[in-house]
PDB file of C-alpha atoms and ligand atoms in Angstrom:
ATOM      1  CA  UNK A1103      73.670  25.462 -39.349  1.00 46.00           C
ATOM      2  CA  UNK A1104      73.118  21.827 -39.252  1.00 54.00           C
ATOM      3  CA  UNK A1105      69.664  20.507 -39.883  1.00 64.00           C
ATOM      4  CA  UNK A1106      67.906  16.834 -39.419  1.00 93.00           C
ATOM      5  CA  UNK A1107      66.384  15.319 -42.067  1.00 95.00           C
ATOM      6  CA  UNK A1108      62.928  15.527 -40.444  1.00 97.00           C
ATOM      7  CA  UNK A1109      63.177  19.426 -40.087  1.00 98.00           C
ATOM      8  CA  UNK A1110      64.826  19.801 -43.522  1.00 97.00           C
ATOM      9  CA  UNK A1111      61.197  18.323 -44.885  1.00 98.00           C
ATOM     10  CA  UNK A1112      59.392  20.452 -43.033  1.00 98.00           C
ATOM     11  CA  UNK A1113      61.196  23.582 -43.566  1.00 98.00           C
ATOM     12  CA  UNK A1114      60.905  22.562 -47.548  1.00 98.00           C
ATOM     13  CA  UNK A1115      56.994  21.884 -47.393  1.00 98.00           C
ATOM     14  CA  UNK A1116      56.372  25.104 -45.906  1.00 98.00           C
ATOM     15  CA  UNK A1117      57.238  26.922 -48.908  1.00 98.00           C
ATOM     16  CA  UNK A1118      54.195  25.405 -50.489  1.00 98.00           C
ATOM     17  CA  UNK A1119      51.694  26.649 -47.947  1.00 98.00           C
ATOM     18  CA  UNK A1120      48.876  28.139 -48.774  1.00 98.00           C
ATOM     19  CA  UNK A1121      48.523  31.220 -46.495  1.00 98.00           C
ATOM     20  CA  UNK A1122      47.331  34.382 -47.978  1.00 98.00           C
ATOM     21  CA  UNK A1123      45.148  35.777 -44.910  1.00 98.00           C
ATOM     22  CA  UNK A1124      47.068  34.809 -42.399  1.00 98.00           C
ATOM     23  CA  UNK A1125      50.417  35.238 -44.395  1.00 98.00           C
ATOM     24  CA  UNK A1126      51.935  32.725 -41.844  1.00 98.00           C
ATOM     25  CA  UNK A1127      52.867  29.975 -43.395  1.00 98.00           C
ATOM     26  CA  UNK A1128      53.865  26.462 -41.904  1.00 98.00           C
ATOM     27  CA  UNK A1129      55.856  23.214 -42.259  1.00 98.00           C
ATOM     28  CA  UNK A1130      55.249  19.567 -40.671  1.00 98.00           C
ATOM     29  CA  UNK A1131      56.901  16.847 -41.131  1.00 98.00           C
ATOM     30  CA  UNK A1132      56.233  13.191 -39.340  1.00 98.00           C
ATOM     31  CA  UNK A1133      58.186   9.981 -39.500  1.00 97.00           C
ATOM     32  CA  UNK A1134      56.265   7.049 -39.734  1.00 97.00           C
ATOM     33  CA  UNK A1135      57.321   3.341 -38.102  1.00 97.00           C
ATOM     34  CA  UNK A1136      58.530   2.183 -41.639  1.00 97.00           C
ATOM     35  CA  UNK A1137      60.734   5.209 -41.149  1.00 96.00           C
ATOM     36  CA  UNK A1138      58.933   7.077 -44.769  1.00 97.00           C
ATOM     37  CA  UNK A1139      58.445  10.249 -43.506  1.00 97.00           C
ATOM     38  CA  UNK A1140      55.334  12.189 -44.770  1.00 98.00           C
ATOM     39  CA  UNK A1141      55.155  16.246 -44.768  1.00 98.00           C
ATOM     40  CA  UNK A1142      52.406  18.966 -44.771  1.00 98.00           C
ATOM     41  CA  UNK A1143      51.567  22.640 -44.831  1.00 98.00           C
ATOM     42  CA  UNK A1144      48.454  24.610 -43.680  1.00 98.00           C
ATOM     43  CA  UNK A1145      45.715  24.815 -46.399  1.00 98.00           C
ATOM     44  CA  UNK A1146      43.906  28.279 -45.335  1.00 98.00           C
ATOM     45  CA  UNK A1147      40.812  29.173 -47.349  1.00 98.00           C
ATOM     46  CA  UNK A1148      38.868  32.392 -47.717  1.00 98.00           C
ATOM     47  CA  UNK A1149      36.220  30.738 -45.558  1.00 98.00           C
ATOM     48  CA  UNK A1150      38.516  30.999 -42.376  1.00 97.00           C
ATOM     49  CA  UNK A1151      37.688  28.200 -40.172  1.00 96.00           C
ATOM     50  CA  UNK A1152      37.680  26.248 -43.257  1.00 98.00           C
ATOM     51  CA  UNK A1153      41.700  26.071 -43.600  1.00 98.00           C
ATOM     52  CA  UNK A1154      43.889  23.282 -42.049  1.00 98.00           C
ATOM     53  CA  UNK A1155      46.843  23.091 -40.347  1.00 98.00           C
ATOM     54  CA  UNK A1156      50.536  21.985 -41.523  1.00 98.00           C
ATOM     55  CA  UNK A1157      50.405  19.439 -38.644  1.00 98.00           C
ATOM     56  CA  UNK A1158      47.162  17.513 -39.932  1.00 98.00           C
ATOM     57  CA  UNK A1159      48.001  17.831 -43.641  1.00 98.00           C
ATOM     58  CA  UNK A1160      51.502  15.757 -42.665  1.00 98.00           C
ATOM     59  CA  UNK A1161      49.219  12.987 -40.503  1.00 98.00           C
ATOM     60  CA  UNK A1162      46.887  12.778 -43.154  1.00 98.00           C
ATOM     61  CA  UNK A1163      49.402  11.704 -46.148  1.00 98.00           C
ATOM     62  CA  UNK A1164      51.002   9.325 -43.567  1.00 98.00           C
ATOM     63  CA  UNK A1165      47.173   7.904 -42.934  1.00 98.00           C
ATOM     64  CA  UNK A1166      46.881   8.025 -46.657  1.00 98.00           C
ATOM     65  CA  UNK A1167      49.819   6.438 -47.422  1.00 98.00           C
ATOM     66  CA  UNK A1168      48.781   2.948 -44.985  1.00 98.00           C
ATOM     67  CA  UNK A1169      50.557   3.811 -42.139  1.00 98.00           C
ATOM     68  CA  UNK A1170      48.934   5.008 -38.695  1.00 97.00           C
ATOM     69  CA  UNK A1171      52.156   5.418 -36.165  1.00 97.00           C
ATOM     70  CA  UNK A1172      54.222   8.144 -35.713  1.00 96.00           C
ATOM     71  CA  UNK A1173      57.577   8.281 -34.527  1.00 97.00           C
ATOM     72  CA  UNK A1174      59.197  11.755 -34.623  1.00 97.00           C
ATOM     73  CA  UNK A1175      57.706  15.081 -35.699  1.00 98.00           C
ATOM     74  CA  UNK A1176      59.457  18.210 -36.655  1.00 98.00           C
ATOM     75  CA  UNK A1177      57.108  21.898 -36.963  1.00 98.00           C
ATOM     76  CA  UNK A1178      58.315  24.911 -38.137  1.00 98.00           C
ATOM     77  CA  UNK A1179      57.297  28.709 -39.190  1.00 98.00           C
ATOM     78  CA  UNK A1180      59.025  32.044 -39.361  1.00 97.00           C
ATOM     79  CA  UNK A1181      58.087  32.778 -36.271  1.00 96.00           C
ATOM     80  CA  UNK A1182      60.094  34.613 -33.157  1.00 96.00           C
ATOM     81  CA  UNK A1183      59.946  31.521 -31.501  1.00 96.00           C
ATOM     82  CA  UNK A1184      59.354  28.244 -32.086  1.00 97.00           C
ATOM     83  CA  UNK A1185      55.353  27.852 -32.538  1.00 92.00           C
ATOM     84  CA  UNK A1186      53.787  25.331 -30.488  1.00 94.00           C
ATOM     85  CA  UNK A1187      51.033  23.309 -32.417  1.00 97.00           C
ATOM     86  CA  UNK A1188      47.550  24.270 -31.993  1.00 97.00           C
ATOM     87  CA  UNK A1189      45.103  22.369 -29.196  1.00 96.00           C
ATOM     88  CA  UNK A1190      43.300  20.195 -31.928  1.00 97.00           C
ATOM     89  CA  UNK A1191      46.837  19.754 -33.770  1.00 97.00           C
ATOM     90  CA  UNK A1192      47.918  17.973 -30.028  1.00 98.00           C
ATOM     91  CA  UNK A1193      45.187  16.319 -29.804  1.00 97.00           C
ATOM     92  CA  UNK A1194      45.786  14.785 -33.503  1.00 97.00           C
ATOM     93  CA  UNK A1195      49.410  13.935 -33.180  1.00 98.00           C
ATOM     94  CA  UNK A1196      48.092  12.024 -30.102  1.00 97.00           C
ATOM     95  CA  UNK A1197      45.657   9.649 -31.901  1.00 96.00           C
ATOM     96  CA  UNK A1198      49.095   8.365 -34.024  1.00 97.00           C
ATOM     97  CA  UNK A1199      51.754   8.775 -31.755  1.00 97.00           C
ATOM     98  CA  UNK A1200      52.863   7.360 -28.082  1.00 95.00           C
ATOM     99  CA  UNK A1201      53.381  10.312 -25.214  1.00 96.00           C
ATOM    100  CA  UNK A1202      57.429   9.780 -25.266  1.00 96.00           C
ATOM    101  CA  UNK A1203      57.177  10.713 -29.488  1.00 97.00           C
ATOM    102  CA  UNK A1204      59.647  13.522 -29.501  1.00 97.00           C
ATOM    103  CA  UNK A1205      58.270  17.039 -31.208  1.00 98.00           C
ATOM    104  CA  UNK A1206      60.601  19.478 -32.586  1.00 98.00           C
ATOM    105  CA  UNK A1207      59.503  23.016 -33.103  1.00 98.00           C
ATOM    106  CA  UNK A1208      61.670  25.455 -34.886  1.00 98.00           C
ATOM    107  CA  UNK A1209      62.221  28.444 -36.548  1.00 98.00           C
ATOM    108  CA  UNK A1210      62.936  29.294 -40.172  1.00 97.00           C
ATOM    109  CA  UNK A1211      66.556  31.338 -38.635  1.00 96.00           C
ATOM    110  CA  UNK A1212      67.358  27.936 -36.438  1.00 94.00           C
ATOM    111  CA  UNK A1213      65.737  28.122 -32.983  1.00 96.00           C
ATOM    112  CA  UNK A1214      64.767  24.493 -31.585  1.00 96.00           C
ATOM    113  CA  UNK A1215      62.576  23.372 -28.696  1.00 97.00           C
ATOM    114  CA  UNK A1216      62.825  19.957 -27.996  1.00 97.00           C
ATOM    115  CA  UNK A1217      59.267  18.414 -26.154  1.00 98.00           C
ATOM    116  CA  UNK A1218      57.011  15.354 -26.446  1.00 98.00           C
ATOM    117  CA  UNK A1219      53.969  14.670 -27.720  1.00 98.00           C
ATOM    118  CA  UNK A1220      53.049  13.559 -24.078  1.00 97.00           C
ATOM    119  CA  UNK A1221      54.490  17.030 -22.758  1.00 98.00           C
ATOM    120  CA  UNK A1222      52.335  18.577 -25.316  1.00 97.00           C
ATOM    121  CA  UNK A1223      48.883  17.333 -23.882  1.00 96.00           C
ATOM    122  CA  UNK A1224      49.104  15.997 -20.392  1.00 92.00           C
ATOM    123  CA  UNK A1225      45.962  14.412 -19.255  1.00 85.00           C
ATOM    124  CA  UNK A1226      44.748  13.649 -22.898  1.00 85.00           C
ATOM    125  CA  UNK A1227      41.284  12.202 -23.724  1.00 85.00           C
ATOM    126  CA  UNK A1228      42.257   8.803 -25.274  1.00 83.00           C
ATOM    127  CA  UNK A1229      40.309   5.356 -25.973  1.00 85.00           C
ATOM    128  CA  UNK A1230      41.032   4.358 -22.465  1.00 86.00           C
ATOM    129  CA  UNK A1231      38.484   6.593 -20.981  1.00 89.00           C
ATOM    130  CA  UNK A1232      35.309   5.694 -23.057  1.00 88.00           C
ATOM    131  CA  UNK A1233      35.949   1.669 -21.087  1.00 89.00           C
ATOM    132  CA  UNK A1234      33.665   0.959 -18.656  1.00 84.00           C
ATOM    133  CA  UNK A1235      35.584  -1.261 -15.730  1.00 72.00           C
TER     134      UNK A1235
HETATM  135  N1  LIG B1716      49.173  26.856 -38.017  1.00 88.13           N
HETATM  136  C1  LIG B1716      49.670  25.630 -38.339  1.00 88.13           C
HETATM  137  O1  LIG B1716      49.562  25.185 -39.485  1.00 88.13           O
HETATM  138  N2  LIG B1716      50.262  24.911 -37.358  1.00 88.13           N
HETATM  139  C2  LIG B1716      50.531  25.366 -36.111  1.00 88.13           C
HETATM  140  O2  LIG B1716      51.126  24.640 -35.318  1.00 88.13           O
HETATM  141  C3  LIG B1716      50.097  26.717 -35.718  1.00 88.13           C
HETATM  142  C4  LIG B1716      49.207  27.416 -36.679  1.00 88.13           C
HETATM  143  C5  LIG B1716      48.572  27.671 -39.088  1.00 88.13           C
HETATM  144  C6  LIG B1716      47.085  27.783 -39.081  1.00 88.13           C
HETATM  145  C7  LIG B1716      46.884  29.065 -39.870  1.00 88.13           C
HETATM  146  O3  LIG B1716      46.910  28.755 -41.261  1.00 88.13           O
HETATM  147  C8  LIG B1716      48.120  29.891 -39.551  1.00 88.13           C
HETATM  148  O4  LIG B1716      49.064  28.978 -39.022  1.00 88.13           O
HETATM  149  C9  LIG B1716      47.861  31.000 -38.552  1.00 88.13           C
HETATM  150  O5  LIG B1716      47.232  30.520 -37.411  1.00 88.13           O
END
């Protein structure tokens, strides 16, 4: 099986995920403009709604790290199918990254779906609609 580099990082960060109540454990990674690309995992914690996701730890190194565009992203879990990011994941990638920002979500045994961030969350509250005209 050949892998890109961008799922490679994520399927590497999700070994460090910290998962015990879910036992589900998940991998992000994001490339940045410069090209860097920055990686998470979901952070749960015994106060449930309290954990994060894999998807906002990887935007939150690249925000850390200076930068504030996002290019690619690649998601994965050991899942039957690829898992599709959670609603306030979407609506995170789409505060860094344009609607045509390809997503790949895959599985730990190889499955890929190929969408957008713009696929992901049509008809998304942006900046646009707090502009009076
Ligand atoms: N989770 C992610 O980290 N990203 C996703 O795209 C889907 C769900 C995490 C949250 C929680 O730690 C576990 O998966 C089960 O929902």
């Amino acid at each position: 099986m050949t892998e890109d580099d961008l799922v490679a990082a994520a399927r590497a960060v999700r070994e460090n995920a910290h998962a015990p109540y879910s036992r589900f454990k998940v991998g992000a990674a994001v490339r940045a403009a410069s090209g860097t690309v920055y990686v998470g995992c979901n952070v749960e914690n015994v106060a449930y709604p309290e954990g994060t996701c894999a998807e906002a730890g990887a935007i939150a190194a690249m925000v850390a790290a200076g930068e504030k565009r996002l290019t690619e992203v690649a998601v994965i879990a050991d899942s039957p199918a690829p898992v599709p990011p959670c609603g306030g994941c979407r609506q995170k990638l789409a505060e860094f990254g344009a609607g045509e920002v390809p997503v790949t979500l895959a599985t730990t045994d190889g499955a890929r779906l190929s969408t957008t961030i713009g696929a992901l969350l049509p008809g998304s509250f942006d900046a646009s609609h707090m502009e009076r005209v």
